[in-house]
Amino acid sequence: MKSFSLRYSLFTIIFLLISNNLFAQASFNTGEFAVTLNEYGRIRLYAPDTTAIENRQLERMSLLVSGKLFQVFDYQNDADTEEPTINVENPQNSDHEIYGSYNNYYSAEPPEILQKMNVYGWDGGKYILVKNTIINRDNGGLNSIIGMDIIPYLDYAYGFDTVSYDASNNLIRSHRGGTNLGYKLLSHNLKSMHAFEWYDGYTLDNDYWSWLNYSQIDQQYVSTTVDGPVIIIAQNSASIDKGDSLIVYYAVALGANEQEMLESMQDAEEKYNLLTDIKDKTALVPDKVILNQNYPNPFNPTTVINFGLPEKSNVEIKVYNLLGQQVANILNKSLPKGMHSVEFNASNLPSGIYIYSLKSENNLLTKKMTLLK
């Protein structure tokens, strides 16, 4: 937490206590899951659906933005309030929405950026979407790596939890016992994930810089102390011209076990697809072949399958029943690199669970989908 003594004089403390604005934050609950976003851009999650400390599952999720060598914008050292954090009245894109914006004026150290954050939630859901719009206010262009600093607090306790990378679903999960908390970068390619044991003073720019440039994904980290893990996630670097912006989406999902978390994450991805109206993103080139979950799912009778190619390739997409019999050949053609989508019409098939596969050069990826009539 930010140093209270550095931020406020005694007079300011008294004034804020009187005005009841101390520790201002906004929150919502979905009936399954509660979320808070504070005045400097820190997300916390709770389950069940109250914000009591004994229900906390995520201590902090906050933005990292690299600038020039050893310059990093972070929540702990740099973030200050630009626009108050508020609950959006009558949200248009979700059942619940929190908005706030944050600058670097607390430290006045580069990079000079403006962070606009939207947190979306839906009734009955154990997931959120986090949208960060990063605006470059620096004197010149930024070649920046965007990341997240995450501290889990599973089942209201630090320590002895495991951080794992799920390659098949391209997500990171924290887990201890049954409880699973998943984090997924939706809008860009995941470049790296590094986990380590929390220690006092880990939030130095030099260290953040090194972790953002880690360039590999730890497959698993097991916490061995009561301090617990810190997770640093980063995407590929991007150029942001002065005055321009970059939008980054994450999903966070909670489950009483891994399968429940994955189902919640799938729900979050479907909301993301709907929110961003994904059709065909040829401008976004993945660094490996990817196959996304179809949307909608379950479906009747049509659904859309999104996939990505790192280079031009011949692609085959087929559908099989649970007996392994091919029931449809959706696509067989050469496509350019980038993100693509194809629609599948199952009007001639009975209800049930089906497997769809993508074959491309030396890659074969599969996922399940459910047809309900």
XYZ file of N, CA and C in Angstrom, residues 4 7-23:
54
model
N 1.355 6.139 3.616
C 0.366 7.117 4.061
C 1.041 8.403 4.509
N 2.089 10.722 1.695
C 1.064 11.310 0.843
C 0.301 12.445 1.523
N 0.170 12.413 2.822
C -0.691 13.387 3.470
C -0.006 14.091 4.640
N -0.235 15.365 4.735
C 0.128 16.097 5.943
C -0.966 15.870 6.980
N -0.662 16.229 8.242
C -1.653 16.070 9.305
C -2.916 16.867 8.992
N -2.730 18.047 8.462
C -3.897 18.866 8.128
C -4.760 18.181 7.082
N -4.118 17.614 6.099
C -4.863 16.944 5.034
C -5.615 15.739 5.564
N -4.980 15.003 6.493
C -5.639 13.842 7.089
C -6.929 14.264 7.783
N -6.827 15.311 8.597
C -8.001 15.785 9.327
C -9.092 16.223 8.355
N -8.688 16.946 7.323
C -9.664 17.420 6.341
C -10.364 16.260 5.646
N -9.577 15.274 5.268
C -10.164 14.143 4.547
C -11.051 13.297 5.442
N -10.652 13.154 6.694
C -11.504 12.410 7.619
C -12.854 13.096 7.773
N -12.810 14.416 7.867
C -14.050 15.171 8.023
C -14.908 15.053 6.768
N -14.272 15.114 5.611
C -15.031 15.085 4.366
C -15.416 13.677 3.947
N -14.946 12.662 4.711
C -15.325 11.258 4.475
C -14.858 10.752 3.119
N -13.751 11.279 2.605
C -13.228 10.843 1.321
C -11.991 9.985 1.451
N -11.596 9.671 2.675
C -10.379 8.895 2.874
C -10.554 7.483 2.327
N -9.522 7.019 1.631
C -9.524 5.681 1.057
C -10.695 5.481 0.086
